[in-house]
Every structure is written in C-alpha cells, then in structure tokens.
CSV table of C-alpha atoms and ligand atoms in Angstrom, one decimal:
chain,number,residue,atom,x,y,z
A,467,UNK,CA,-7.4,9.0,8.6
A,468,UNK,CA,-4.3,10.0,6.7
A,469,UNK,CA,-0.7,8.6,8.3
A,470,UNK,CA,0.8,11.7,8.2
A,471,UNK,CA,0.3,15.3,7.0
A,472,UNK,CA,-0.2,15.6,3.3
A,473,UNK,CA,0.4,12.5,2.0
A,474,UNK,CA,-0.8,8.6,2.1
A,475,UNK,CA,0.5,6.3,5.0
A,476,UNK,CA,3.9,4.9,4.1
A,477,UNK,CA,5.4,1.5,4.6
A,478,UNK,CA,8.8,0.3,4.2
A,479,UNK,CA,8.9,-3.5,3.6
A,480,UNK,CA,12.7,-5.1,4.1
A,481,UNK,CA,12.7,-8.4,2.7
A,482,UNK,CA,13.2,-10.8,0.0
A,483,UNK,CA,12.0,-11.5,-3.6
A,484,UNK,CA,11.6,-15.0,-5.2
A,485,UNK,CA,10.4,-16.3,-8.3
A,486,UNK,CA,8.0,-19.1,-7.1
A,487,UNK,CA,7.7,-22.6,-9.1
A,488,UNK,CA,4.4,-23.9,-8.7
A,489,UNK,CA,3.2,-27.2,-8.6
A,490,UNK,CA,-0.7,-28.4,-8.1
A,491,UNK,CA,-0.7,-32.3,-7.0
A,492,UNK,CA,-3.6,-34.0,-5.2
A,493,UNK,CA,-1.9,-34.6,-2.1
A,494,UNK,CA,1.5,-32.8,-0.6
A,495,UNK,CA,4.4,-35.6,-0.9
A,496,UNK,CA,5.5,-37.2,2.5
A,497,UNK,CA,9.1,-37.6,3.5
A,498,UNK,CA,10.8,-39.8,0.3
A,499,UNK,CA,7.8,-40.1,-1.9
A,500,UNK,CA,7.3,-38.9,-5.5
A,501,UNK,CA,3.8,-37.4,-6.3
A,502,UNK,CA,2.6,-36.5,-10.2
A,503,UNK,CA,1.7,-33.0,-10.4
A,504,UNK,CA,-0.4,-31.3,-13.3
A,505,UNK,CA,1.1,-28.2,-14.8
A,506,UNK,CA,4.0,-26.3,-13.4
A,507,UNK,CA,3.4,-22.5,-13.2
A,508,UNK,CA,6.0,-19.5,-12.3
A,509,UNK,CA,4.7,-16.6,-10.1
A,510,UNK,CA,6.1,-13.5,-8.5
A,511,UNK,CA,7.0,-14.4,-5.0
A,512,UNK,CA,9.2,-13.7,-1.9
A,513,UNK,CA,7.6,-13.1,1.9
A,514,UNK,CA,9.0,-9.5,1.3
A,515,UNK,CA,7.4,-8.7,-2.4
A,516,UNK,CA,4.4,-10.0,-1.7
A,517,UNK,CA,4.5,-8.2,1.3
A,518,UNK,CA,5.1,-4.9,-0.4
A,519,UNK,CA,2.4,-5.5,-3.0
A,520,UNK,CA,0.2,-6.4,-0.2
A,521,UNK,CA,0.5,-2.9,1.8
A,522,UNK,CA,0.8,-0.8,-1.6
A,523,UNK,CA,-2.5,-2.2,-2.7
A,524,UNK,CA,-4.1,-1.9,0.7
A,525,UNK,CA,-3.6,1.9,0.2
A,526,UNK,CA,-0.1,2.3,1.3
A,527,UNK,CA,2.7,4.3,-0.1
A,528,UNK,CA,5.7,1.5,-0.6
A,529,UNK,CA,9.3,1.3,-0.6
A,530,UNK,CA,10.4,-2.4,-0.7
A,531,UNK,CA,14.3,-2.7,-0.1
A,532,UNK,CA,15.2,-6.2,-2.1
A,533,UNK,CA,18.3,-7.9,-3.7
A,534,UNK,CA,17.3,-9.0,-7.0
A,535,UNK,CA,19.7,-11.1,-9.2
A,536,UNK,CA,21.6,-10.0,-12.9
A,537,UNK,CA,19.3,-13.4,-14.2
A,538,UNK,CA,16.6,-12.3,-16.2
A,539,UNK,CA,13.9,-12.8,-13.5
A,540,UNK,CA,16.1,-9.9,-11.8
A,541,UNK,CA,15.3,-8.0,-14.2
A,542,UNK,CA,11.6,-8.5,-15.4
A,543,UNK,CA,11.0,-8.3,-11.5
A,544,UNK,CA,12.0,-5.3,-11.1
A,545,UNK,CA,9.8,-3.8,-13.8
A,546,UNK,CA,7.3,-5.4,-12.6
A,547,UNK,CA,7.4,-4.4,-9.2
A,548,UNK,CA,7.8,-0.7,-10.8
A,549,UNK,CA,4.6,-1.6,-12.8
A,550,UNK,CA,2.9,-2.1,-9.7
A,551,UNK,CA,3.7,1.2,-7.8
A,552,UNK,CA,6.5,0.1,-5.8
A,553,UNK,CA,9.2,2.4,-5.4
A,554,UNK,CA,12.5,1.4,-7.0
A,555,UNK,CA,14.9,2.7,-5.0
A,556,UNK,CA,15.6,0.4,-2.8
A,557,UNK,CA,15.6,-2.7,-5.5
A,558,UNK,CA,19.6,-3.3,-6.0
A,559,UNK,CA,20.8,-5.3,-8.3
A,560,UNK,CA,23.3,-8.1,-7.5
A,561,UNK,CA,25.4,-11.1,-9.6
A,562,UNK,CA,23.7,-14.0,-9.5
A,563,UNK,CA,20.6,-15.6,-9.4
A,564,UNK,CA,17.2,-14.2,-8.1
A,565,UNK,CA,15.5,-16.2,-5.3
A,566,UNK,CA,13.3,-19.3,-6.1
A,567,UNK,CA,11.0,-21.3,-4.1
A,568,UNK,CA,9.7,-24.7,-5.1
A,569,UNK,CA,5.8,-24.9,-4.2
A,570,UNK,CA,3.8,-27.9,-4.1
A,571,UNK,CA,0.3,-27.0,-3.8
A,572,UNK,CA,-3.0,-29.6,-2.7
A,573,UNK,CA,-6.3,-29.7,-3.5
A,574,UNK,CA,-7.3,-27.9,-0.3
A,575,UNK,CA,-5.1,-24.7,-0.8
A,576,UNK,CA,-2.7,-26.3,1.7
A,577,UNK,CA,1.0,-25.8,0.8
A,578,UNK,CA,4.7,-26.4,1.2
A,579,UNK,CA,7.9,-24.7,0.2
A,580,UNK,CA,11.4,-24.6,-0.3
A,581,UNK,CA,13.5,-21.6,-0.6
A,582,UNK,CA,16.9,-21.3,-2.8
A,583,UNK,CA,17.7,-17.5,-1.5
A,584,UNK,CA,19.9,-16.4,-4.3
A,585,UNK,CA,20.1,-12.8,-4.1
A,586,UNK,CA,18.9,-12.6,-0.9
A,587,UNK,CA,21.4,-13.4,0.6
A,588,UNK,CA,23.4,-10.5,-0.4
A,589,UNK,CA,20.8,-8.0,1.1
A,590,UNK,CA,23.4,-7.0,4.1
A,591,UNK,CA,23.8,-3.3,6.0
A,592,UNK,CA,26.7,-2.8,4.5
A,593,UNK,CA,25.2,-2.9,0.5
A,594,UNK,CA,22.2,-1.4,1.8
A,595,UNK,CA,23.9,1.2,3.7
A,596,UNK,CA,25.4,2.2,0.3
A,597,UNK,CA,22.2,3.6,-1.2
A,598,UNK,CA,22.2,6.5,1.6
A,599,UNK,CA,19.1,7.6,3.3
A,600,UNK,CA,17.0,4.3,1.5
A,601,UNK,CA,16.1,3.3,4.6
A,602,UNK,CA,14.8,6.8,6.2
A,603,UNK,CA,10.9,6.3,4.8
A,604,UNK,CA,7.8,5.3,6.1
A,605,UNK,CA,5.8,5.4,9.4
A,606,UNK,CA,6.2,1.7,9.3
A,607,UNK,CA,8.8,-0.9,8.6
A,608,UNK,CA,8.4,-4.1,8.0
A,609,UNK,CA,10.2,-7.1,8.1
A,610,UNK,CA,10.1,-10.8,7.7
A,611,UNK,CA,13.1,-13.8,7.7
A,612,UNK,CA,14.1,-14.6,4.5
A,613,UNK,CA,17.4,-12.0,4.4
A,614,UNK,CA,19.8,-12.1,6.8
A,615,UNK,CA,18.8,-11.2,10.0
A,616,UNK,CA,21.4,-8.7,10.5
A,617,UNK,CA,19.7,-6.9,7.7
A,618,UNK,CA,16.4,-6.6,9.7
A,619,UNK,CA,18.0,-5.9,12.9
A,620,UNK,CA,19.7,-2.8,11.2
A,621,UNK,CA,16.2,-1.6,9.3
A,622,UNK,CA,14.2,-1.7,12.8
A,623,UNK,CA,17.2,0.3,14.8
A,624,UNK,CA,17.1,2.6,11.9
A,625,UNK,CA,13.0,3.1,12.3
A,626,UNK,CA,13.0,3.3,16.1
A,627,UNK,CA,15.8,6.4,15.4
A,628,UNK,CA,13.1,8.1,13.7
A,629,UNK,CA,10.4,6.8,15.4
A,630,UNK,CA,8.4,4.2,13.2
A,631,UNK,CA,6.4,1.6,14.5
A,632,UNK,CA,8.3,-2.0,13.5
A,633,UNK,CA,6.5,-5.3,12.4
A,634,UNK,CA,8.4,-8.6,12.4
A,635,UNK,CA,6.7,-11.4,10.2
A,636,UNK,CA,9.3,-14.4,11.6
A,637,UNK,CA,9.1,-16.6,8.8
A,638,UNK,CA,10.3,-19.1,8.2
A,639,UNK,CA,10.4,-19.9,11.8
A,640,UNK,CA,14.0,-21.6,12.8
A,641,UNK,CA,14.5,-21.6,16.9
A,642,UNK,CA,14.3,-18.8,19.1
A,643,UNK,CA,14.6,-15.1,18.4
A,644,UNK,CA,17.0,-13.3,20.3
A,645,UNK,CA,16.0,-10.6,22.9
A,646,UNK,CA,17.8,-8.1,20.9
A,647,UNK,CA,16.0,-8.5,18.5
A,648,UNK,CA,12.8,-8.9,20.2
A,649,UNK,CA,13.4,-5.4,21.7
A,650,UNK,CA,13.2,-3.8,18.4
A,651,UNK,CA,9.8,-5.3,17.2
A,652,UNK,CA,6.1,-2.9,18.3
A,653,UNK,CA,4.3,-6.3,16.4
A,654,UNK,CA,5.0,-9.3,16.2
A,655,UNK,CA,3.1,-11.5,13.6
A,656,UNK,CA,3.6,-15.2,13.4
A,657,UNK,CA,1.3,-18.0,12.2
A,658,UNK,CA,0.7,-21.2,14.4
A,659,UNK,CA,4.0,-22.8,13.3
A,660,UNK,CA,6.4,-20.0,13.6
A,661,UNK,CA,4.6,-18.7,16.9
A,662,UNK,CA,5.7,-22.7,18.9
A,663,UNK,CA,9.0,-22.8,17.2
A,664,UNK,CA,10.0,-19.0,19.0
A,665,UNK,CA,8.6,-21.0,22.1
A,666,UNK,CA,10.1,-23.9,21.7
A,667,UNK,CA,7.5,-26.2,21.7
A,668,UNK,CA,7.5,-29.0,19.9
A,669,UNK,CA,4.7,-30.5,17.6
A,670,UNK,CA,2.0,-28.4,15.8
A,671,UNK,CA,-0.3,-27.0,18.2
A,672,UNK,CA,-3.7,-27.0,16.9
A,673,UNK,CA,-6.3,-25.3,19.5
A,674,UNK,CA,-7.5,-21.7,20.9
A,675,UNK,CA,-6.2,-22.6,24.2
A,676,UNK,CA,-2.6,-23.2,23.0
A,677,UNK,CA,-2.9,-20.3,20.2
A,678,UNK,CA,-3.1,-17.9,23.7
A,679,UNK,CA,-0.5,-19.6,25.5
A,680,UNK,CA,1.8,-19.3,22.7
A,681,UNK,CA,0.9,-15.7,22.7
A,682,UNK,CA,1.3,-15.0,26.2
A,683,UNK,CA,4.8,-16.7,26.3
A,684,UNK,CA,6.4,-14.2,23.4
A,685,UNK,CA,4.6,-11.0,25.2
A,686,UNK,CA,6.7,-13.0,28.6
A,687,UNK,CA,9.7,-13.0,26.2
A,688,UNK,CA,9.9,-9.4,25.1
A,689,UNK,CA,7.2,-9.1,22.3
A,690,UNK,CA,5.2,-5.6,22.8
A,691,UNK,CA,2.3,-7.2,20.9
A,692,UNK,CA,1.6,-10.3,19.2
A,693,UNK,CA,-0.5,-11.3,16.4
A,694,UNK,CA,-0.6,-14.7,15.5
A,695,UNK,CA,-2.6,-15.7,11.9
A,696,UNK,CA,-4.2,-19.0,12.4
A,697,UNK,CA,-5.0,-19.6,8.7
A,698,UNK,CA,-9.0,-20.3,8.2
A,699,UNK,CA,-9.7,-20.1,11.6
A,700,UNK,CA,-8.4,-16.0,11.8
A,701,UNK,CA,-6.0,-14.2,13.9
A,702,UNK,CA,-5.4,-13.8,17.6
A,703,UNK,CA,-4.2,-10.7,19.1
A,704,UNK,CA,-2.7,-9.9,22.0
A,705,UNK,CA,-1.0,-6.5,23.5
A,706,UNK,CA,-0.9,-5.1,26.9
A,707,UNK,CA,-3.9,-3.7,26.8
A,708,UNK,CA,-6.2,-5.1,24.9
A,709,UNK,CA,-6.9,-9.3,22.8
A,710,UNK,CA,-9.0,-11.1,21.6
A,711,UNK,CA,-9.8,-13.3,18.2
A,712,UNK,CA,-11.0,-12.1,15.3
A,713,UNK,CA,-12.6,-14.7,12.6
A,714,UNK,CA,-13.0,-14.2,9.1
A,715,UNK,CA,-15.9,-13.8,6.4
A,716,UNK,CA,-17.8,-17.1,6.0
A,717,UNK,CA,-18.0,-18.9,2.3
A,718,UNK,CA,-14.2,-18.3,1.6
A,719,UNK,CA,-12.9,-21.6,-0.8
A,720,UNK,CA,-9.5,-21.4,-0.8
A,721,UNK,CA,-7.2,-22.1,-3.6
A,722,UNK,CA,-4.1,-21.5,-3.2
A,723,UNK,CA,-3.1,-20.4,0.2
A,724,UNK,CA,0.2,-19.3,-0.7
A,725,UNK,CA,1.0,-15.8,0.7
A,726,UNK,CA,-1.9,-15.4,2.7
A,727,UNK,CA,0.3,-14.9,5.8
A,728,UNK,CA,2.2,-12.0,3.3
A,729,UNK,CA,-1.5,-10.3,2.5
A,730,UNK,CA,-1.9,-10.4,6.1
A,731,UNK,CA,1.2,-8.5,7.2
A,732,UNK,CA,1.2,-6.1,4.3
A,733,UNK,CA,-2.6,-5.2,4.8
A,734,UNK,CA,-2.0,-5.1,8.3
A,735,UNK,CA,1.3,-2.4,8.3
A,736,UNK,CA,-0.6,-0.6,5.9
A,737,UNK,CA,-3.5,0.1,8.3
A,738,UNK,CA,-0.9,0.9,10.8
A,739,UNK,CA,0.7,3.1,9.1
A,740,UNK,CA,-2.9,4.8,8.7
A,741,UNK,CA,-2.8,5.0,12.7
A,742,UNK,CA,-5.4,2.9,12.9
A,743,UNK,CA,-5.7,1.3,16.2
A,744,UNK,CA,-3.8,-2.8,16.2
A,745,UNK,CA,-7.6,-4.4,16.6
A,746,UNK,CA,-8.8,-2.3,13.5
A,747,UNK,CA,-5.8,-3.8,11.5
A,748,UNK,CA,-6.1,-7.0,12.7
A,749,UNK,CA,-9.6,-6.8,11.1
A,750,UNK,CA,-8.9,-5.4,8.0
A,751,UNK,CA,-5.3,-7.7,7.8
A,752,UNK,CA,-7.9,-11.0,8.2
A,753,UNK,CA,-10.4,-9.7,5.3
A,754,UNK,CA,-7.4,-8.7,3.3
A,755,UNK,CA,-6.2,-12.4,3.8
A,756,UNK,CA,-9.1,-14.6,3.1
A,757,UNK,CA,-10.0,-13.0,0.0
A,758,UNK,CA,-6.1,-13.3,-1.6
A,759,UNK,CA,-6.3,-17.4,-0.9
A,760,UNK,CA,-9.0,-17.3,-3.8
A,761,UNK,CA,-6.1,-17.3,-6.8
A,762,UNK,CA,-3.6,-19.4,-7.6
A,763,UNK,CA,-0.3,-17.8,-6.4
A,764,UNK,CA,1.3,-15.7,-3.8
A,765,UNK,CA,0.2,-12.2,-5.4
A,766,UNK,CA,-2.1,-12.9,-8.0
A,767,UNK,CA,-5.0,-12.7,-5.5
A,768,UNK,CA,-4.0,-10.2,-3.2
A,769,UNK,CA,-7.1,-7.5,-2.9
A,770,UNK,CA,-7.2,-3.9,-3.2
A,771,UNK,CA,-8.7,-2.0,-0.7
A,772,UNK,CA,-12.4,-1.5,-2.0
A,773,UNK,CA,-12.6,-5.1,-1.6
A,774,UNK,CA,-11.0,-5.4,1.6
A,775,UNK,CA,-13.6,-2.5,2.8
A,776,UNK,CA,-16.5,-4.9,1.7
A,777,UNK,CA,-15.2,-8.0,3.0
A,778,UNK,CA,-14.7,-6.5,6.4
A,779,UNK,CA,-18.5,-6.6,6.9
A,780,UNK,CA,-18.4,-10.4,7.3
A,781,UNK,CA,-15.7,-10.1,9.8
A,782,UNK,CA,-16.3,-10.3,13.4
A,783,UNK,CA,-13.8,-9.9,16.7
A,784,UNK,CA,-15.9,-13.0,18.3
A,785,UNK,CA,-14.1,-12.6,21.7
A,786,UNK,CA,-11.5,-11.3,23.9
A,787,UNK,CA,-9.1,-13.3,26.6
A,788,UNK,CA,-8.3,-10.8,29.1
A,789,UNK,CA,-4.6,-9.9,28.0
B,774,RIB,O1,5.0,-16.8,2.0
B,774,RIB,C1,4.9,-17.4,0.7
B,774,RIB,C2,6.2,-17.2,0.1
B,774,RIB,O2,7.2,-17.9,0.7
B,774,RIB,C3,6.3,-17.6,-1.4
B,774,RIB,O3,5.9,-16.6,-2.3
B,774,RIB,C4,7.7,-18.1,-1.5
B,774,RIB,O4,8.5,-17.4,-2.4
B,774,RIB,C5,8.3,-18.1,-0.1
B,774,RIB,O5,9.1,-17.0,0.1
C-alpha cells in the first residue's frame, strides 16, 4: 500500500547525530572500576540518524533534520548520510563539534553509553525555522530526546498542522514528560527503562505484568498509544482499541545491541507512514530490530526491507491483554 498518491511513504526524523566510540570488554564496568577493552572502533551514530537510516531502508522516503558540527566528522557525516539516501536539506551545519557517545559493549550484546551532544545542542526552532518549509514533509514525524525538547515540541505542532501522525522515541529517559507534550505524540515508543522513568517508578522492572502496567499508566497520562520495546523478549503494544505482545524470530545471537531500539522506531514510522495498521508495524518494527543486533554498531546492521519481509515469518503476536 503506498503512503500517499504517487510516491513512497515519507518520514521525517528530528533528532541527533553522534559519532559513536566503541569499546568491546568482557563485562560492562560498575560504578568506579576500570575494565581492559580490546580494540576501539568509531561508527555512525545518534538516536536520530540511525533512526533516519532505519526508516529510509525500510522503504521510506527520509528527511532527517540534524545539527552536525564544522569538525571533520560534520562533514564526512553528512556525505555519508547523502550516500545513503537521506535528504540533505535539513542537515545544517554549525561551529563546533559533532556529537559523540562513548560505548562500552559486553559479550552478550548488552550496552552502555554516554552522550557529549555537541552540535546537538544547537538544533533549536529558531535555526531550524531559518531553513523555511524544512519541516513541512512527510506523513510521519519522528522524534526522539537527544535535542532539545523544544525542538521536538515545535516539529510535532508543526505535523499535527498538516496532519501527520507523530512518534516520540523518549530516550534517554530523564523524569516525567509533560502533558504538553504528551498531547502532541499519536505513538509513543519507549523501552523498559524509559517506559518506568515517565512513570516514576523506581528500579528496573523486569516482567510482563509490570511491562502492561507501565503501559497502562502513560495511556492514563495522555499517551494515544504506546509501544514499549522489551529487547529480546519483543514489544508490547497498547492503544485504545486494540494490545497485545508481539515476540520475535527465534535463533537471533546478538552482537551488538546498540541501536536496536533506533531500527525499531525507524522501521516502525516507516510502516506507518505506509498506513499500515500500529499491530502490522509493531511486527515488522520487531523483525526489523532483531536482525540489526547481529553487527557490531548502531547502523551497520540495520536491514533492508527484503530481509525484514523474511524475518517477519518467524514473528508471532503471542497474545493480547484486553487494552
Ligand atoms: O541508541 C543508540 C545511540 O545512542 C548510539 O548510536 C549513541 O550515539 C546514542 O545516541
């Protein structure tokens, strides 16, 4: 099904770019100790590019608005992205240095990461609003939490204007979202983490059981639907008329798990943007993300959509919760 007459489905992705520093070690450092590492790696990264490349090679038109720094990794990002079919339009340039995040990476795929914004930083309405019209595109827009969230607020008033659907990845999670905001978002797609911290529960929470209560409360809180990624065990979904859980293909070894929750939203607001009904996205947005956690780094194993196709055969919506 196209997304709209004549053309392919169209996605807007706001968000940020980072060049991500990779390091494989055993296990992840606790709290004040020092771990040996083997070799250090650079990748393209950034919750927002991988994102973009995400949805373009799901089958997606893409227009990725992004603050990229005058360093050289500004620069060779931005042909790269170009490379990769991503419209440049809304890539601005800006003094300074790109985003980087620092990645530590276990044997088991598992992950963490911190985040130097750079650039990002600088990606406010008011330099945006200077490239007119860069935000009028796309019968989706979406978002994530690594710009500031003025930035995001402005993008999704702009899309319900014109009537786009909007998708909010809130990562990284920090406190509560604000109703306002909440208002503006048709989807909202956290993991496990982010979903308890817009709760405000403390402590991970780990089971099915919590996974829907967490969903319930942010549909109480303003959320029109919610999707929450629960790494290898799938995704969740919940909207007023329809949940359930969806589980991924079997025989997946991940990795790197690194952008997984990226391939997820990107595959996901590209099937959206195809009209495909929120449970067929879901679907396709978990095969999309199992496969990509089989490469090191964030984009290096995203999947193009042949692939996702096949791997959707192994996936299965095991059961519903009654929404
Ligand atoms: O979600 C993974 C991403 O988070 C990495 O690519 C890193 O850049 C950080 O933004």
């Amino acid at each position: 099904m196209a997304g709209r007459k004549g053309g392919s489905p169209r996605v807007l992705v706001v968000g940020s770019s980072n060049v991500d520093i990779v390091v494989p070690v055993r296990n992840l450092p606790a709290p004040g100790e020092t771990v040996l590492g083997g070799e250090r790696k650079e990748f393209w990264g950034g919750k927002g590019a991988n994102q973009a490349v995400a949805a373009k090679k799901a089958g997606a038109e893409v227009r990725f608005v992004s603050a990229l720094g005058s360093d050289g990794y500004g620069l060779a990002y931005r042909k790269y992205l170009a490379d990769t079919g991503i419209e440049r339009r809304g890539l601005i340039r800006v003094p300074g240095p790109t985003g980087v995040a620092l990645i530590v990476v276990d044997g088991m795929g598992s992950n963490q990461i911190a985040v130097s914004p750079g650039a990002n930083s600088s990606l406010t309405p008011s330099l945006v609003g200077k490239k007119r019209g860069v935000m009028e595109y796309g019968e989706v827009v979406l978002a994530q939490l690594e710009v500031p969230r003025a930035m995001v607020a402005a993008a999704f008033r702009s899309a319900r204007r014109r009537g786009a659907v909007t998708v909010l990845n809130p990562a990284p999670a920090s406190g509560e979202l604000r109703a306002r905001m909440l208002s503006l978002v048709d989807v909202l797609v956290p993991n496990e983490v982010e979903a308890a911290a817009l709760c405000g529960t403390r402590g991970r929470v780990r089971t099915m059981a919590g996974w829907v209560r967490l969903c319930k409360k942010l549909r109480e809180k303003g959320a029109k639907a919610v999707v929450l990624t629960a790494g290898k065990t799938g995704a969740l979904f919940f909207t007023g008329a329809a949940s359930g859980w969806v589980k991924p293909p079997a025989g997946i070894r991940p990795v790197d798990t690194t952008g997984a929750g990226d391939t997820f939203c990107g595959a996901l607001a590209a099937r959206l943007a195809q009209k495909a009904p929120l449970t067929d996205a879901v679907r396709f947005a978990v095969a999309a993300a199992s496969l990509s956690v089989q490469k090191r780094g964030a984009q290096t194993g995203i999947p193009g959509k042949r692939a996702i196709w096949k791997a959707m055969r192994g996936v299965q919506l095991v059961r519903e919760f009654g929404c």
